Amino acid sequence: GEPLPLTLSCGIAQWESDDSRFEDLFLRADGRLLIAKKSGRDCIVTRDGDDSEEMTLPHYAPCRVHK
């Protein structure tokens, strides 16, 4: 068959010391996923905030990575 075009946007979070529920972690990752989707295709958001840098993944278009 023909290749299927595929894109991936991710919101990544880790357990923080002040998290008391799994929902805290989930909501933070979900918020970052929404930012990634609004930023375009093939985006990874790992932190909250206004600081960001341009990053190119192999075989992918440039994406915004928030730090």
Coordinates of N, CA and C in Angstrom, one line a residue:
G1 N 0.8 -1.2 0.0 CA 0.0 0.0 0.0 C 0.9 1.3 0.0
E2 N 0.2 2.3 0.0 CA 0.8 3.7 0.0 C 1.1 4.1 1.4
P3 N 2.2 4.9 1.5 CA 2.5 5.4 2.9 C 1.4 6.3 3.4
L4 N 1.2 6.2 4.7 CA 0.2 7.0 5.4 C 0.8 8.2 6.1
P5 N 0.5 9.4 5.7 CA 1.1 10.6 6.3 C 0.6 10.6 7.8
L6 N 1.6 10.9 8.7 CA 1.3 10.9 10.1 C 2.0 12.0 10.8
T7 N 1.3 12.7 11.7 CA 2.0 13.8 12.5 C 1.8 13.4 13.9
L8 N 2.6 14.0 14.8 CA 2.5 13.8 16.2 C 2.8 15.0 17.0
S9 N 1.8 15.4 17.9 CA 2.0 16.5 18.8 C 1.9 15.9 20.2
C10 N 2.8 16.3 21.1 CA 2.9 15.8 22.5 C 2.9 16.9 23.5
G11 N 2.3 16.6 24.6 CA 2.4 17.4 25.8 C 3.0 16.5 26.9
I12 N 4.1 16.8 27.4 CA 4.9 16.0 28.3 C 5.0 16.6 29.7
A13 N 4.7 15.9 30.7 CA 4.8 16.4 32.1 C 5.3 15.2 33.0
Q14 N 5.9 15.6 34.1 CA 6.4 14.6 35.0 C 5.9 15.0 36.4
W15 N 5.9 14.0 37.3 CA 5.3 14.2 38.6 C 6.2 15.2 39.4
E16 N 5.5 16.2 39.9 CA 6.2 17.3 40.7 C 6.0 17.0 42.2
S17 N 6.9 17.5 42.9 CA 6.9 17.2 44.4 C 5.6 17.8 45.1
D18 N 5.0 18.9 44.5 CA 3.8 19.4 45.1 C 2.5 18.8 44.5
D19 N 2.7 17.8 43.6 CA 1.5 17.2 43.1 C 0.9 16.2 44.1
S20 N -0.4 16.3 44.4 CA -1.0 15.4 45.3 C -1.9 14.4 44.7
R21 N -2.2 14.6 43.4 CA -3.2 13.7 42.7 C -2.6 13.4 41.3
F22 N -3.0 12.3 40.8 CA -2.7 12.0 39.4 C -3.3 13.0 38.5
E23 N -4.4 13.6 38.8 CA -5.1 14.6 38.0 C -4.2 15.8 37.8
D24 N -3.4 16.2 38.8 CA -2.5 17.3 38.7 C -1.6 17.1 37.5
L25 N -1.0 15.9 37.5 CA 0.0 15.6 36.4 C -0.8 15.5 35.0
F26 N -1.9 14.9 35.0 CA -2.7 14.8 33.8 C -3.1 16.1 33.2
L27 N -3.6 17.0 34.1 CA -4.0 18.3 33.6 C -2.9 19.1 33.0
R28 N -1.7 19.0 33.7 CA -0.5 19.7 33.2 C -0.1 19.2 31.8
A29 N -0.1 17.9 31.6 CA 0.2 17.3 30.3 C -0.8 17.6 29.3
D30 N -2.1 17.6 29.7 CA -3.1 17.9 28.7 C -3.1 19.4 28.3
G31 N -2.8 20.3 29.2 CA -2.6 21.7 28.8 C -1.5 21.9 27.8
R32 N -0.4 21.2 28.0 CA 0.8 21.3 27.1 C 0.4 20.7 25.8
L33 N -0.4 19.6 25.8 CA -0.8 19.0 24.5 C -1.6 20.0 23.7
L34 N -2.5 20.8 24.3 CA -3.3 21.8 23.6 C -2.4 22.9 23.0
I35 N -1.4 23.3 23.8 CA -0.4 24.2 23.3 C 0.3 23.7 22.0
A36 N 0.7 22.4 22.1 CA 1.4 21.8 21.0 C 0.5 21.7 19.8
K37 N -0.8 21.4 19.9 CA -1.7 21.3 18.8 C -1.9 22.7 18.2
K38 N -2.0 23.7 19.0 CA -2.2 25.1 18.5 C -0.9 25.6 17.8
S39 N 0.2 25.0 18.1 CA 1.5 25.5 17.6 C 1.8 24.9 16.2
G40 N 1.1 23.9 15.8 CA 1.3 23.3 14.5 C 1.5 21.8 14.6
R41 N 1.9 21.2 13.5 CA 2.1 19.7 13.5 C 3.5 19.4 14.0
D42 N 3.6 18.2 14.5 CA 4.9 17.6 15.0 C 5.5 18.5 16.1
C43 N 4.7 18.9 17.1 CA 5.2 19.7 18.2 C 5.3 19.0 19.5
I44 N 6.3 19.3 20.3 CA 6.5 18.7 21.6 C 6.6 19.9 22.6
V45 N 5.7 19.9 23.6 CA 5.7 20.9 24.6 C 6.1 20.2 25.9
T46 N 7.2 20.6 26.5 CA 7.7 19.9 27.7 C 7.5 20.8 29.0
R47 N 7.4 22.1 28.8 CA 7.3 23.0 30.0 C 6.3 24.1 29.7
D48 N 5.8 24.7 30.7 CA 5.0 25.9 30.6 C 5.9 27.1 30.5
G49 N 5.3 28.2 30.0 CA 6.1 29.5 29.9 C 6.2 30.0 28.5
D50 N 6.8 31.2 28.5 CA 6.9 31.9 27.2 C 8.2 31.6 26.5
D51 N 9.2 31.1 27.2 CA 10.5 30.8 26.6 C 10.3 29.6 25.6
S52 N 10.8 29.7 24.4 CA 10.8 28.6 23.5 C 11.9 28.7 22.5
E53 N 12.2 27.6 21.9 CA 13.3 27.6 20.9 C 12.8 26.7 19.8
E54 N 13.4 27.0 18.6 CA 13.0 26.2 17.4 C 13.9 24.9 17.4
M55 N 13.2 23.8 17.1 CA 13.9 22.6 17.1 C 13.5 21.8 15.9
T56 N 14.4 21.1 15.2 CA 14.0 20.2 14.1 C 14.3 18.8 14.4
L57 N 13.3 17.9 14.4 CA 13.5 16.5 14.6 C 13.8 15.8 13.3
P58 N 14.6 14.8 13.3 CA 14.9 14.1 12.0 C 13.7 13.7 11.3
H59 N 13.6 14.0 10.0 CA 12.5 13.6 9.1 C 11.2 14.3 9.5
Y60 N 11.2 15.4 10.3 CA 10.0 16.1 10.6 C 10.2 17.6 10.3
A61 N 9.1 18.3 10.2 CA 9.2 19.7 10.0 C 9.6 20.4 11.4
P62 N 10.1 21.6 11.3 CA 10.4 22.3 12.6 C 9.2 22.4 13.5
C63 N 9.5 22.3 14.8 CA 8.5 22.4 15.8 C 8.9 23.3 16.9
R64 N 8.0 23.8 17.7 CA 8.2 24.6 18.8 C 8.4 23.8 20.1
V65 N 9.4 24.0 20.8 CA 9.6 23.2 22.1 C 9.7 24.3 23.2
H66 N 8.7 24.2 24.0 CA 8.6 25.2 25.1 C 9.4 24.6 26.3
K67 N 10.2 25.5 26.9 CA 11.0 25.0 28.1 C 10.6 25.8 29.3

